[in-house]
Structure formats: structure tokens, C-alpha cells
mmCIF file of C-alpha atoms and ligand atoms in Angstrom:
data_model
loop_
_atom_site.group_PDB
_atom_site.id
_atom_site.type_symbol
_atom_site.label_atom_id
_atom_site.label_comp_id
_atom_site.label_asym_id
_atom_site.label_seq_id
_atom_site.Cartn_x
_atom_site.Cartn_y
_atom_site.Cartn_z
ATOM 1 C CA MET D 95 0.002 0.175 -0.035
ATOM 2 C CA ILE D 96 1.324 3.805 -1.059
ATOM 3 C CA ALA D 97 2.748 5.754 2.266
ATOM 4 C CA PRO D 98 -0.140 8.681 2.954
ATOM 5 C CA VAL D 99 3.405 10.895 1.988
ATOM 6 C CA LEU D 100 3.856 10.385 -1.552
ATOM 7 C CA PRO D 101 6.937 7.719 -1.118
ATOM 8 C CA THR D 102 9.856 10.566 -4.238
ATOM 9 C CA TYR D 103 12.229 11.160 -1.308
ATOM 10 C CA ASN D 104 14.229 7.641 -0.004
ATOM 11 C CA ARG D 105 14.543 9.311 4.103
ATOM 12 C CA ALA D 106 16.575 8.525 6.478
ATOM 13 C CA PRO D 107 14.736 6.597 9.864
ATOM 14 C CA LEU D 108 14.004 10.061 11.827
ATOM 15 C CA ALA D 109 12.315 12.596 12.567
ATOM 16 C CA PHE D 110 13.345 16.177 14.216
ATOM 17 C CA VAL D 111 10.635 18.307 16.293
ATOM 18 C CA GLU D 112 13.573 20.364 17.360
ATOM 19 C CA GLY D 113 16.400 22.912 16.230
ATOM 20 C CA ARG D 114 18.783 25.902 17.874
ATOM 21 C CA GLY D 115 21.835 27.549 15.378
ATOM 22 C CA SER D 116 23.284 24.227 14.083
ATOM 23 C CA TRP D 117 22.008 21.463 16.037
ATOM 24 C CA LEU D 118 18.813 19.028 15.307
ATOM 25 C CA VAL D 119 17.117 17.392 18.717
ATOM 26 C CA ALA D 120 15.290 13.518 17.086
ATOM 27 C CA GLU D 121 11.991 12.080 18.673
ATOM 28 C CA ASP D 122 14.176 9.629 21.025
ATOM 29 C CA GLY D 123 15.990 13.338 21.848
ATOM 30 C CA ARG D 124 19.051 11.917 20.105
ATOM 31 C CA ARG D 125 20.845 15.930 19.510
ATOM 32 C CA PHE D 126 22.252 15.947 15.613
ATOM 33 C CA LEU D 127 24.523 17.857 14.233
ATOM 34 C CA ASP D 128 23.541 19.757 11.158
ATOM 35 C CA LEU D 129 25.612 20.409 8.139
ATOM 36 C CA GLY D 130 23.409 19.543 5.627
ATOM 37 C CA ALA D 131 20.967 22.554 6.654
ATOM 38 C CA GLY D 132 18.307 22.120 5.393
ATOM 39 C CA ILE D 133 19.648 21.975 2.125
ATOM 40 C CA ALA D 134 21.687 25.019 2.509
ATOM 41 C CA VAL D 135 18.756 27.254 3.606
ATOM 42 C CA ASN D 136 18.239 27.392 7.197
ATOM 43 C CA ALA D 137 22.134 29.968 6.637
ATOM 44 C CA LEU D 138 21.639 31.393 10.292
ATOM 45 C CA GLY D 139 21.205 27.617 11.871
ATOM 46 C CA HIS D 140 17.833 26.502 13.187
ATOM 47 C CA ALA D 141 15.687 29.091 15.638
ATOM 48 C CA ALA D 142 18.551 31.232 15.011
ATOM 49 C CA PRO D 143 17.088 33.964 17.467
ATOM 50 C CA GLU D 144 16.874 37.335 14.796
ATOM 51 C CA LEU D 145 14.566 35.957 12.591
ATOM 52 C CA VAL D 146 12.417 34.712 15.138
ATOM 53 C CA GLU D 147 11.896 37.816 17.043
ATOM 54 C CA THR D 148 11.316 39.319 12.911
ATOM 55 C CA ILE D 149 8.717 36.718 12.031
ATOM 56 C CA SER D 150 6.869 37.038 15.617
ATOM 57 C CA ALA D 151 6.333 40.295 14.971
ATOM 58 C CA GLN D 152 5.428 40.154 11.509
ATOM 59 C CA ALA D 153 2.700 37.136 12.483
ATOM 60 C CA ALA D 154 1.598 39.449 14.665
ATOM 61 C CA LYS D 155 0.897 42.126 12.231
ATOM 62 C CA LEU D 156 -0.265 40.789 9.051
ATOM 63 C CA TRP D 157 1.113 37.320 7.133
ATOM 64 C CA HIS D 158 0.221 37.907 3.645
ATOM 65 C CA VAL D 159 -1.552 39.906 0.805
ATOM 66 C CA SER D 160 -2.108 39.922 -2.446
ATOM 67 C CA ASN D 161 0.765 41.621 -4.412
ATOM 68 C CA LEU D 162 -2.089 42.839 -6.777
ATOM 69 C CA TYR D 163 -1.491 45.300 -4.030
ATOM 70 C CA ARG D 164 2.104 47.177 -2.701
ATOM 71 C CA ILE D 165 4.032 44.933 0.091
ATOM 72 C CA PRO D 166 6.280 47.586 2.077
ATOM 73 C CA GLU D 167 7.494 44.791 2.569
ATOM 74 C CA GLN D 168 8.814 43.689 -0.404
ATOM 75 C CA GLU D 169 10.035 46.503 -1.786
ATOM 76 C CA ALA D 170 12.454 46.849 1.108
ATOM 77 C CA LEU D 171 13.991 43.178 0.461
ATOM 78 C CA ALA D 172 14.015 44.230 -3.428
ATOM 79 C CA GLN D 173 15.364 47.349 -3.013
ATOM 80 C CA ALA D 174 18.531 45.655 -0.659
ATOM 81 C CA LEU D 175 19.229 42.810 -3.137
ATOM 82 C CA VAL D 176 19.015 45.830 -6.207
ATOM 83 C CA ASP D 177 21.967 48.109 -3.984
ATOM 84 C CA ALA D 178 24.461 44.692 -2.815
ATOM 85 C CA THR D 179 23.962 43.594 -7.122
ATOM 86 C CA PHE D 180 23.847 43.934 -10.261
ATOM 87 C CA ALA D 181 20.225 44.002 -10.456
ATOM 88 C CA ASP D 182 17.928 46.176 -11.069
ATOM 89 C CA THR D 183 14.736 44.471 -10.287
ATOM 90 C CA VAL D 184 13.453 41.880 -8.241
ATOM 91 C CA PHE D 185 10.593 38.838 -8.538
ATOM 92 C CA PHE D 186 10.242 37.038 -4.799
ATOM 93 C CA THR D 187 8.568 33.969 -5.611
ATOM 94 C CA ASN D 188 8.791 30.432 -2.944
ATOM 95 C CA SER D 189 11.485 28.212 -3.879
ATOM 96 C CA GLY D 190 14.641 27.451 -6.399
ATOM 97 C CA THR D 191 12.340 25.769 -9.097
ATOM 98 C CA GLU D 192 9.731 28.956 -9.700
ATOM 99 C CA ALA D 193 12.588 31.046 -10.021
ATOM 100 C CA MET D 194 14.296 28.961 -12.467
ATOM 101 C CA GLU D 195 10.418 29.056 -14.336
ATOM 102 C CA LEU D 196 10.864 32.917 -14.652
ATOM 103 C CA ALA D 197 14.587 32.345 -15.139
ATOM 104 C CA VAL D 198 13.577 31.138 -18.607
ATOM 105 C CA LYS D 199 10.784 32.470 -19.078
ATOM 106 C CA MET D 200 11.496 36.147 -18.929
ATOM 107 C CA ALA D 201 14.195 35.434 -20.976
ATOM 108 C CA ARG D 202 12.392 34.252 -23.668
ATOM 109 C CA LYS D 203 10.177 37.149 -23.540
ATOM 110 C CA TYR D 204 13.332 39.280 -24.154
ATOM 111 C CA TRP D 205 13.408 37.746 -27.329
ATOM 112 C CA TYR D 206 9.915 37.675 -28.526
ATOM 113 C CA GLY D 207 8.977 40.390 -31.443
ATOM 114 C CA LYS D 208 13.207 40.106 -31.754
ATOM 115 C CA GLU D 209 14.173 37.697 -33.348
ATOM 116 C CA ASP D 210 13.033 34.174 -33.107
ATOM 117 C CA ARG D 211 15.529 32.114 -30.810
ATOM 118 C CA SER D 212 14.414 30.426 -27.103
ATOM 119 C CA GLU D 213 17.044 28.210 -27.230
ATOM 120 C CA ILE D 214 18.617 27.473 -23.329
ATOM 121 C CA VAL D 215 22.386 25.886 -23.193
ATOM 122 C CA ALA D 216 22.775 24.790 -19.330
ATOM 123 C CA PHE D 217 25.446 21.470 -17.611
ATOM 124 C CA HIS D 218 25.983 19.017 -17.796
ATOM 125 C CA GLY D 219 25.116 17.616 -14.244
ATOM 126 C CA ALA D 220 23.080 20.844 -13.938
ATOM 127 C CA PHE D 221 20.353 20.830 -10.936
ATOM 128 C CA HIS D 222 17.341 23.734 -11.478
ATOM 129 C CA GLY D 223 14.524 21.861 -10.224
ATOM 130 C CA ARG D 224 12.256 19.619 -10.995
ATOM 131 C CA SER D 225 9.588 21.558 -12.435
ATOM 132 C CA SER D 226 9.408 20.802 -16.427
ATOM 133 C CA ALA D 227 10.988 23.499 -17.361
ATOM 134 C CA ALA D 228 13.448 22.462 -14.738
ATOM 135 C CA ILE D 229 14.159 18.590 -15.634
ATOM 136 C CA ALA D 230 14.832 19.680 -19.563
ATOM 137 C CA ALA D 231 17.539 21.901 -18.754
ATOM 138 C CA SER D 232 18.577 19.895 -16.297
ATOM 139 C CA GLY D 233 18.608 16.330 -19.331
ATOM 140 C CA SER D 234 19.143 13.800 -17.167
ATOM 141 C CA GLU D 235 18.476 10.800 -17.660
ATOM 142 C CA LYS D 236 17.072 9.769 -14.382
ATOM 143 C CA MET D 237 14.677 13.256 -13.315
ATOM 144 C CA VAL D 238 13.670 13.228 -16.451
ATOM 145 C CA LYS D 239 13.116 9.228 -17.702
ATOM 146 C CA GLY D 240 9.330 8.073 -18.039
ATOM 147 C CA PHE D 241 8.336 12.928 -17.564
ATOM 148 C CA GLY D 242 7.919 12.835 -21.254
ATOM 149 C CA PRO D 243 7.460 15.152 -24.086
ATOM 150 C CA LEU D 244 9.974 17.181 -22.679
ATOM 151 C CA LEU D 245 9.995 21.116 -22.657
ATOM 152 C CA PRO D 246 11.508 21.887 -26.174
ATOM 153 C CA GLY D 247 14.441 23.953 -26.794
ATOM 154 C CA PHE D 248 17.130 22.828 -23.856
ATOM 155 C CA VAL D 249 20.847 21.700 -25.290
ATOM 156 C CA GLN D 250 23.733 21.109 -22.213
ATOM 157 C CA VAL D 251 27.400 20.798 -23.048
ATOM 158 C CA PRO D 252 29.585 19.167 -20.637
ATOM 159 C CA PHE D 253 30.686 21.508 -17.530
ATOM 160 C CA ASP D 254 33.485 24.215 -17.650
ATOM 161 C CA GLU D 255 35.621 23.113 -20.764
ATOM 162 C CA MET D 256 35.814 25.520 -22.649
ATOM 163 C CA PRO D 257 34.809 24.032 -25.856
ATOM 164 C CA SER D 258 30.834 23.556 -24.702
ATOM 165 C CA LEU D 259 31.044 27.492 -25.422
ATOM 166 C CA GLU D 260 30.902 26.523 -28.474
ATOM 167 C CA ALA D 261 27.210 26.124 -28.692
ATOM 168 C CA ILE D 262 26.281 29.286 -28.128
ATOM 169 C CA THR D 263 25.461 30.581 -30.965
ATOM 170 C CA PRO D 264 23.698 34.142 -31.869
ATOM 171 C CA ALA D 265 20.247 31.485 -32.377
ATOM 172 C CA THR D 266 20.495 31.126 -28.553
ATOM 173 C CA ALA D 267 18.315 32.703 -26.443
ATOM 174 C CA ALA D 268 20.542 32.594 -23.053
ATOM 175 C CA VAL D 269 22.976 30.190 -21.117
ATOM 176 C CA ILE D 270 21.742 28.933 -17.452
ATOM 177 C CA ILE D 271 24.978 27.751 -14.982
ATOM 178 C CA GLU D 272 25.317 27.587 -11.351
ATOM 179 C CA PRO D 273 28.989 29.211 -11.094
ATOM 180 C CA ALA D 274 28.860 26.461 -8.611
ATOM 181 C CA GLN D 275 26.700 22.624 -9.072
ATOM 182 C CA GLY D 276 25.876 21.551 -5.880
ATOM 183 C CA GLU D 277 23.576 18.727 -6.534
ATOM 184 C CA GLY D 278 26.275 17.549 -9.007
ATOM 185 C CA GLY D 279 29.092 17.221 -6.538
ATOM 186 C CA ILE D 280 30.521 20.705 -5.017
ATOM 187 C CA ARG D 281 31.779 21.465 -8.946
ATOM 188 C CA ILE D 282 33.067 25.350 -9.045
ATOM 189 C CA ALA D 283 33.134 26.253 -12.161
ATOM 190 C CA SER D 284 37.345 28.004 -12.751
ATOM 191 C CA ASP D 285 36.505 32.193 -12.711
ATOM 192 C CA ALA D 286 38.540 31.337 -16.562
ATOM 193 C CA PHE D 287 35.615 29.519 -17.936
ATOM 194 C CA LEU D 288 32.533 32.479 -16.610
ATOM 195 C CA LYS D 289 34.741 35.131 -17.942
ATOM 196 C CA ALA D 290 34.416 33.021 -21.322
ATOM 197 C CA LEU D 291 31.343 32.246 -20.722
ATOM 198 C CA ARG D 292 30.200 35.785 -20.183
ATOM 199 C CA ALA D 293 32.328 37.508 -23.384
ATOM 200 C CA LYS D 294 30.580 34.466 -25.454
ATOM 201 C CA CYS D 295 27.082 35.872 -24.280
ATOM 202 C CA ASP D 296 28.479 39.252 -25.343
ATOM 203 C CA GLU D 297 29.910 38.269 -28.335
ATOM 204 C CA THR D 298 26.535 36.270 -28.842
ATOM 205 C CA GLY D 299 24.073 38.681 -27.531
ATOM 206 C CA ALA D 300 22.939 35.683 -25.779
ATOM 207 C CA LEU D 301 21.457 36.415 -21.644
ATOM 208 C CA LEU D 302 23.810 34.899 -19.087
ATOM 209 C CA ILE D 303 22.063 32.676 -15.649
ATOM 210 C CA PHE D 304 23.367 32.656 -12.776
ATOM 211 C CA ASP D 305 21.075 29.849 -10.756
ATOM 212 C CA GLU D 306 22.314 30.715 -6.885
ATOM 213 C CA VAL D 307 19.739 29.228 -5.019
ATOM 214 C CA GLN D 308 22.376 27.027 -3.343
ATOM 215 C CA CYS D 309 26.037 28.889 -4.245
ATOM 216 C CA GLY D 310 24.535 32.586 -2.678
ATOM 217 C CA MET D 311 23.245 34.462 0.126
ATOM 218 C CA GLY D 312 26.744 33.941 1.246
ATOM 219 C CA ARG D 313 27.113 30.530 1.182
ATOM 220 C CA THR D 314 30.396 31.015 -0.309
ATOM 221 C CA GLY D 315 32.377 34.045 1.953
ATOM 222 C CA LYS D 316 29.738 36.772 -1.071
ATOM 223 C CA LEU D 317 27.156 36.790 -1.148
ATOM 224 C CA PHE D 318 26.796 35.642 -4.663
ATOM 225 C CA ALA D 319 29.458 32.938 -5.583
ATOM 226 C CA HIS D 320 29.779 35.223 -9.006
ATOM 227 C CA GLU D 321 30.863 38.334 -7.450
ATOM 228 C CA TRP D 322 34.144 35.819 -7.238
ATOM 229 C CA VAL D 323 35.402 35.998 -9.849
ATOM 230 C CA GLY D 324 33.831 39.575 -11.748
ATOM 231 C CA VAL D 325 31.478 38.856 -13.826
ATOM 232 C CA THR D 326 27.870 39.606 -13.099
ATOM 233 C CA PRO D 327 24.625 37.549 -14.885
ATOM 234 C CA ASP D 328 21.939 39.213 -16.761
ATOM 235 C CA ILE D 329 19.314 37.806 -14.616
ATOM 236 C CA MET D 330 20.369 34.953 -10.751
ATOM 237 C CA MET D 331 18.053 33.291 -9.682
ATOM 238 C CA VAL D 332 18.481 33.232 -6.280
ATOM 239 C CA ALA D 333 16.636 30.214 -3.410
ATOM 240 C CA LYS D 334 17.138 28.032 -0.686
ATOM 241 C CA GLY D 335 19.193 30.869 1.938
ATOM 242 C CA ILE D 336 17.477 34.028 1.402
ATOM 243 C CA GLY D 337 14.466 33.175 3.489
ATOM 244 C CA GLY D 338 17.034 31.223 5.681
ATOM 245 C CA GLY D 339 13.989 28.040 6.276
ATOM 246 C CA PHE D 340 10.794 30.467 5.093
ATOM 247 C CA PRO D 341 10.008 29.061 1.187
ATOM 248 C CA LEU D 342 10.590 32.360 -0.513
ATOM 249 C CA GLY D 343 13.216 32.758 -3.663
ATOM 250 C CA ALA D 344 13.322 35.138 -6.496
ATOM 251 C CA VAL D 345 14.567 36.102 -10.119
ATOM 252 C CA LEU D 346 17.155 39.513 -10.099
ATOM 253 C CA ALA D 347 17.428 41.420 -13.496
ATOM 254 C CA THR D 348 18.946 44.381 -15.047
ATOM 255 C CA GLU D 349 16.642 46.426 -16.532
ATOM 256 C CA ALA D 350 17.476 45.171 -19.454
ATOM 257 C CA ALA D 351 16.569 41.592 -19.403
ATOM 258 C CA ALA D 352 13.499 42.576 -17.645
ATOM 259 C CA ALA D 353 12.332 44.375 -20.150
ATOM 260 C CA GLY D 354 9.522 42.491 -21.526
ATOM 261 C CA MET D 355 7.862 41.230 -18.217
ATOM 262 C CA VAL D 356 5.265 43.622 -18.632
ATOM 263 C CA ALA D 357 2.059 43.426 -16.036
ATOM 264 C CA GLY D 358 0.275 40.164 -16.781
ATOM 265 C CA THR D 359 3.175 38.088 -18.720
ATOM 266 C CA HIS D 360 4.333 36.529 -14.598
ATOM 267 C CA GLY D 361 2.429 36.215 -11.076
ATOM 268 C CA SER D 362 2.653 34.093 -7.908
ATOM 269 C CA THR D 363 0.757 34.145 -5.156
ATOM 270 C CA TYR D 364 2.803 34.015 -2.203
ATOM 271 C CA GLY D 365 5.744 35.195 -4.200
ATOM 272 C CA GLY D 366 6.899 38.460 -1.908
ATOM 273 C CA ASN D 367 4.578 37.852 0.425
ATOM 274 C CA PRO D 368 4.927 40.742 3.643
ATOM 275 C CA LEU D 369 5.630 37.479 6.045
ATOM 276 C CA GLY D 370 8.205 35.666 3.532
ATOM 277 C CA CYS D 371 9.788 39.268 2.777
ATOM 278 C CA ALA D 372 9.801 40.597 6.526
ATOM 279 C CA VAL D 373 12.331 37.004 6.687
ATOM 280 C CA GLY D 374 14.207 37.452 3.713
ATOM 281 C CA GLY D 375 15.010 41.840 4.775
ATOM 282 C CA LYS D 376 16.955 40.002 7.689
ATOM 283 C CA VAL D 377 18.255 37.582 6.612
ATOM 284 C CA MET D 378 19.694 39.588 3.955
ATOM 285 C CA GLN D 379 20.284 42.214 7.074
ATOM 286 C CA ILE D 380 22.533 40.088 8.767
ATOM 287 C CA VAL D 381 24.814 38.169 6.096
ATOM 288 C CA SER D 382 25.406 41.281 3.574
ATOM 289 C CA ASP D 383 27.494 42.564 6.353
ATOM 290 C CA PRO D 384 31.275 42.157 4.821
ATOM 291 C CA ALA D 385 32.460 41.219 8.635
ATOM 292 C CA PHE D 386 29.849 38.936 8.576
ATOM 293 C CA LEU D 387 30.900 37.139 4.888
ATOM 294 C CA ALA D 388 34.754 37.853 6.719
ATOM 295 C CA GLU D 389 33.517 35.681 8.445
ATOM 296 C CA VAL D 390 32.316 33.209 6.900
ATOM 297 C CA GLY D 391 35.549 32.707 4.662
ATOM 298 C CA ARG D 392 37.777 32.463 8.038
ATOM 299 C CA LYS D 393 34.775 29.634 9.444
ATOM 300 C CA ALA D 394 35.934 28.252 6.025
ATOM 301 C CA ALA D 395 38.916 27.829 6.568
ATOM 302 C CA LEU D 396 39.464 26.360 9.719
ATOM 303 C CA PHE D 397 36.509 24.085 8.239
ATOM 304 C CA ARG D 398 38.760 23.432 4.491
ATOM 305 C CA GLN D 399 42.098 22.282 6.886
ATOM 306 C CA GLY D 400 40.156 20.321 8.901
ATOM 307 C CA LEU D 401 38.544 18.488 6.237
ATOM 308 C CA GLU D 402 42.175 18.277 4.628
ATOM 309 C CA GLY D 403 43.498 16.729 8.142
ATOM 310 C CA LEU D 404 40.279 13.699 7.668
ATOM 311 C CA VAL D 405 41.792 13.054 3.604
ATOM 312 C CA ALA D 406 45.351 12.415 4.315
ATOM 313 C CA SER D 407 44.001 10.585 7.027
ATOM 314 C CA HIS D 408 41.665 8.331 5.264
ATOM 315 C CA PRO D 409 42.650 7.609 1.872
ATOM 316 C CA ASP D 410 40.907 4.898 1.912
ATOM 317 C CA VAL D 411 37.012 6.329 3.366
ATOM 318 C CA PHE D 412 37.961 9.765 1.320
ATOM 319 C CA GLU D 413 39.786 11.226 -2.146
ATOM 320 C CA ALA D 414 39.827 14.790 -1.617
ATOM 321 C CA VAL D 415 37.638 17.782 -0.596
ATOM 322 C CA ARG D 416 35.561 19.527 -2.568
ATOM 323 C CA GLY D 417 34.658 23.961 -2.813
ATOM 324 C CA GLN D 418 34.175 27.703 -1.772
ATOM 325 C CA GLY D 419 33.353 28.494 2.009
ATOM 326 C CA LEU D 420 30.762 27.255 3.415
ATOM 327 C CA LEU D 421 29.722 25.166 0.217
ATOM 328 C CA LEU D 422 32.107 21.914 0.631
ATOM 329 C CA GLY D 423 32.085 18.734 -0.434
ATOM 330 C CA ILE D 424 34.461 15.728 -0.016
ATOM 331 C CA LYS D 425 34.812 13.153 -3.297
ATOM 332 C CA CYS D 426 34.778 9.666 -1.272
ATOM 333 C CA ARG D 427 36.439 6.700 -2.027
ATOM 334 C CA LYS D 428 33.487 4.470 -0.435
ATOM 335 C CA PRO D 429 29.838 5.233 -1.577
ATOM 336 C CA ALA D 430 28.894 8.855 -0.772
ATOM 337 C CA GLY D 431 25.442 7.403 1.112
ATOM 338 C CA ASP D 432 27.552 4.761 3.283
ATOM 339 C CA VAL D 433 29.637 7.990 4.712
ATOM 340 C CA VAL D 434 26.173 9.233 5.105
ATOM 341 C CA GLN D 435 24.649 6.589 6.422
ATOM 342 C CA ALA D 436 28.438 6.766 8.970
ATOM 343 C CA GLY D 437 28.150 10.248 10.645
ATOM 344 C CA TYR D 438 24.365 9.595 11.066
ATOM 345 C CA ASP D 439 25.443 7.274 13.350
ATOM 346 C CA GLN D 440 27.780 9.554 14.552
ATOM 347 C CA GLN D 441 24.791 11.612 15.194
ATOM 348 C CA LEU D 442 25.937 13.600 12.001
ATOM 349 C CA LEU D 443 24.216 14.820 8.973
ATOM 350 C CA THR D 444 25.760 15.840 5.911
ATOM 351 C CA VAL D 445 23.924 15.342 2.271
ATOM 352 C CA ALA D 446 25.226 13.060 0.072
ATOM 353 C CA ALA D 447 25.272 14.389 -4.118
ATOM 354 C CA ALA D 448 25.936 13.035 -7.563
ATOM 355 C CA ASP D 449 29.631 11.651 -7.780
ATOM 356 C CA ASN D 450 29.844 9.788 -5.214
ATOM 357 C CA VAL D 451 31.294 13.747 -2.951
ATOM 358 C CA ILE D 452 29.315 13.867 0.408
ATOM 359 C CA ARG D 453 28.120 17.696 1.135
ATOM 360 C CA LEU D 454 29.072 19.731 4.261
ATOM 361 C CA LEU D 455 26.703 23.091 4.416
ATOM 362 C CA PRO D 456 26.810 24.218 7.298
ATOM 363 C CA ALA D 457 24.621 27.614 8.713
ATOM 364 C CA LEU D 458 27.049 30.199 7.630
ATOM 365 C CA ASN D 459 27.009 31.507 11.466
ATOM 366 C CA ILE D 460 28.303 28.216 12.756
ATOM 367 C CA PRO D 461 29.904 28.147 15.260
ATOM 368 C CA ASP D 462 34.433 27.135 15.829
ATOM 369 C CA GLU D 463 33.669 24.437 18.523
ATOM 370 C CA ASP D 464 31.294 22.767 16.709
ATOM 371 C CA ILE D 465 33.346 23.010 13.223
ATOM 372 C CA ALA D 466 36.370 21.351 16.185
ATOM 373 C CA GLU D 467 32.627 18.555 16.711
ATOM 374 C CA ALA D 468 31.898 18.103 13.212
ATOM 375 C CA LEU D 469 35.678 17.305 12.235
ATOM 376 C CA SER D 470 35.643 14.812 15.536
ATOM 377 C CA ARG D 471 32.591 13.022 14.753
ATOM 378 C CA LEU D 472 33.207 13.179 10.966
ATOM 379 C CA ASP D 473 36.690 10.912 11.735
ATOM 380 C CA ARG D 474 35.211 8.712 14.025
ATOM 381 C CA ALA D 475 32.303 7.746 11.551
ATOM 382 C CA ALA D 476 35.080 7.502 8.086
ATOM 383 C CA ALA D 477 37.861 5.135 11.091
ATOM 384 C CA SER D 478 33.762 3.216 11.574
ATOM 385 C CA LEU D 479 34.680 2.684 7.782
ATOM 386 C CA GLY D 480 38.196 2.518 7.367
HETATM 387 N N1 PLP U 187 18.667 25.374 -8.664
HETATM 388 C C1 PLP U 187 19.834 24.698 -7.005
HETATM 389 C C2 PLP U 187 20.564 25.398 -8.273
HETATM 390 C C3 PLP U 187 19.399 23.909 -6.476
HETATM 391 O O1 PLP U 187 20.741 23.429 -5.972
HETATM 392 C C4 PLP U 187 18.056 23.440 -6.227
HETATM 393 C C5 PLP U 187 17.514 23.020 -5.344
HETATM 394 O O2 PLP U 187 18.785 22.338 -4.418
HETATM 395 C C6 PLP U 187 17.487 24.414 -6.949
HETATM 396 C C7 PLP U 187 17.712 25.247 -8.203
HETATM 397 C C8 PLP U 187 15.358 23.646 -7.079
HETATM 398 O O3 PLP U 187 15.059 24.555 -5.800
HETATM 399 P P1 PLP U 187 14.304 24.560 -4.338
HETATM 400 O O4 PLP U 187 14.406 23.008 -4.992
HETATM 401 O O5 PLP U 187 13.359 25.345 -3.891
HETATM 402 O O6 PLP U 187 12.373 24.188 -5.878
#
């Protein structure tokens, strides 16, 4: 008999009832150190006091009004994002997938009535969500099998390889890329590749879309990962960390790229409601502070140094450390699923990714002592597999 919850996940037999900072408490009272953070969502840890205060105050005032009206909390967050980035304008969604849908619509609408361009170039190993457009963009057999006919107009080329740029032509509407792939196995695009990609898009007129759903909002130690390279996109998708646990996403765009999105071309019932944007505004205020981002960088260096040590001391289990900032991964020699399981046995949560990688995506404000504790639990987990 099918479970009441549609069984699309292979769930671990763990249920959590409470969270504080980087720790989760299971139903049976056991405390787990959380290096998954809801897959890069709980940017400020669980039950961050500033967010509890913000959401409680907003909940007591106004949860939801329609986008038929002005929403001051939404306007404030949009302004903060515009002030901090390349973007001139923002649309709020409830998830990364919805941000993907709008990014694709926006790019195609940009060309509508001008040139016959609809093709979108994406990359092997990409993950942009599970909607029809998102799975068509990723093209991975696992995600698309049985869900055809696929949305047409997407092609996939190898990630971070210069010959891939040849797929971008004057017929390309847009190129979509995660500057750092998360689900794909914590693969960071090289500076040279992202610079060449921007140049190729400029040359052909194709719009450049960055998917920073997982790698954005301070995760790499800059507010957005592309800042490390110094190139900007025309359109950017954000989600996960921006809500700190509240379902919130956004599409940021330049005025030119957004030119087709006039009144009536897109909408969302919940996207950008007062509750979500109050929380997002507080997250943005905290995470965009240069001192906070510098701390992310310091913590990341500390964590990474420890991980390099673990790779050296468990060469049969671990192969190499990957990542940027607190978007960390370990390429494993043992099956990544076994390493995640060994972590559970040590009351440590990590997340498997493609390419036999485990992901470590802690809260951006994880205390140094929790980093030390995570390293010793990971050491014990590896020893149990060695
Ligand atoms: N894009 C990237 C890079 C992601 O990592 C994800 C989710 O893991 C998505 C898009 C989809 O976001 P959501 O699950 O919020 O719809």
C-alpha cells in the first residue's frame, strides 16, 4: 500500500522535533550536528533569535496580502538586493524551481518579437529544480525518464569546459549555469570559464542566467558566488538561504533583460508576501554585512583545513576536499551513501551529491567549536568505514 506521503524520497529513519543553531534534536532525544542545514537553507542556523523575533513580530501584524497591492516589506527587500548586486529589479517566488521557471520565461520573452531565439544552453550535472522546464534544462536521464514529452528548446554541454562555448550561437536565447554546482557534486566553475562564458554571451547576444539558489546568499563567503570572478549575469535565481528556512526565492535581473516582463506576464499568489519578505529582509541585512561574510570565509578556511587533514588520515574513505567557502564537499572513495550513513551513526548530518560526493553545508554562523565537533564526528565516521 502506498504511504500517505508520496514516496518520492528515500528518507532516513530520523525525525527531528527541535533545532537550535547547528543542532537538531530527534524524536528520541538524540542531538545531531547538522551540516546539511536543510540543504543550504538554514543560513543562520535553526531558530536564529533574530529571525524568530522578526517572524513573530510580522506574524502578529500581517502575514499575507495579494500582489494586487503594494507590499512594503517586498519593496524593501527588493531594494536591498538591487543595492547589493548587478540587478535593477526583482521578482519574488516561493522556491528555486519557481525562480527557474521565471528565468526561462524572462529570457524567452526578451527575444519575443525581436528575433526567433528560444534555445537555452545548460550544463551536464546541472540541477535547477524538478518542474518541466527545470528537468528539461538538466536533461539528466534520472530526472526526465518517464516525464516526456520534454519541454523543447534545451541543450546540455559539459560543465566548465571551454569547447562547450561553441554551443552558444546567435540563435541562443540564454545560457543557464550554477557558478558552483551543488547537487552535481560541489563543482566550482573556473574563473576563466565564467569569464569566457560572459564574453561569448556578449558576442552572441545570448542572455546569461546564473543559478545561485544553492551557492548564493553568503554561502561561498561573498554575497553571491559570481562576485569571486567579477562577472555578472543578466538574470540570477536565488532561493534557499534567502529565507533562512522560510520558503522564499527570487529572480534578479537587469532592466534590459527584464524588459519583456510587463504587467500581466507573470505572477504568484504567495511570492513576496509580507511574512516571507520580512524574514528575507532580516536574513539579507545580516548576511550582506561584510563582517559576517568575512567570518564565513574564516570559518570556511578553518573547516577546510580540518577536512584536508581527514582526507590525509582516511585515504581509503576520502579522496579530496572540494568547494568554496561553506559550500563544501568531500569526494569519497567509499560510496557516498555509506559515508552519510556512518555520519548518522555518529549523530552527524551530511548530504550526498552526485559524483560520489558528500556535501557539508553548515549554517553560515556555525560556531568554531561545532566545526571542531563536526570534524571529530566525521573522523569517527570515516574510521568506522576504514
Ligand atoms: N537550483 C539549484 C542550484 C538548486 O540547488 C535547487 C535545489 O536544490 C534548485 C534550483 C531548486 O530549488 P527548490 O528546491 O527550492 O525548488
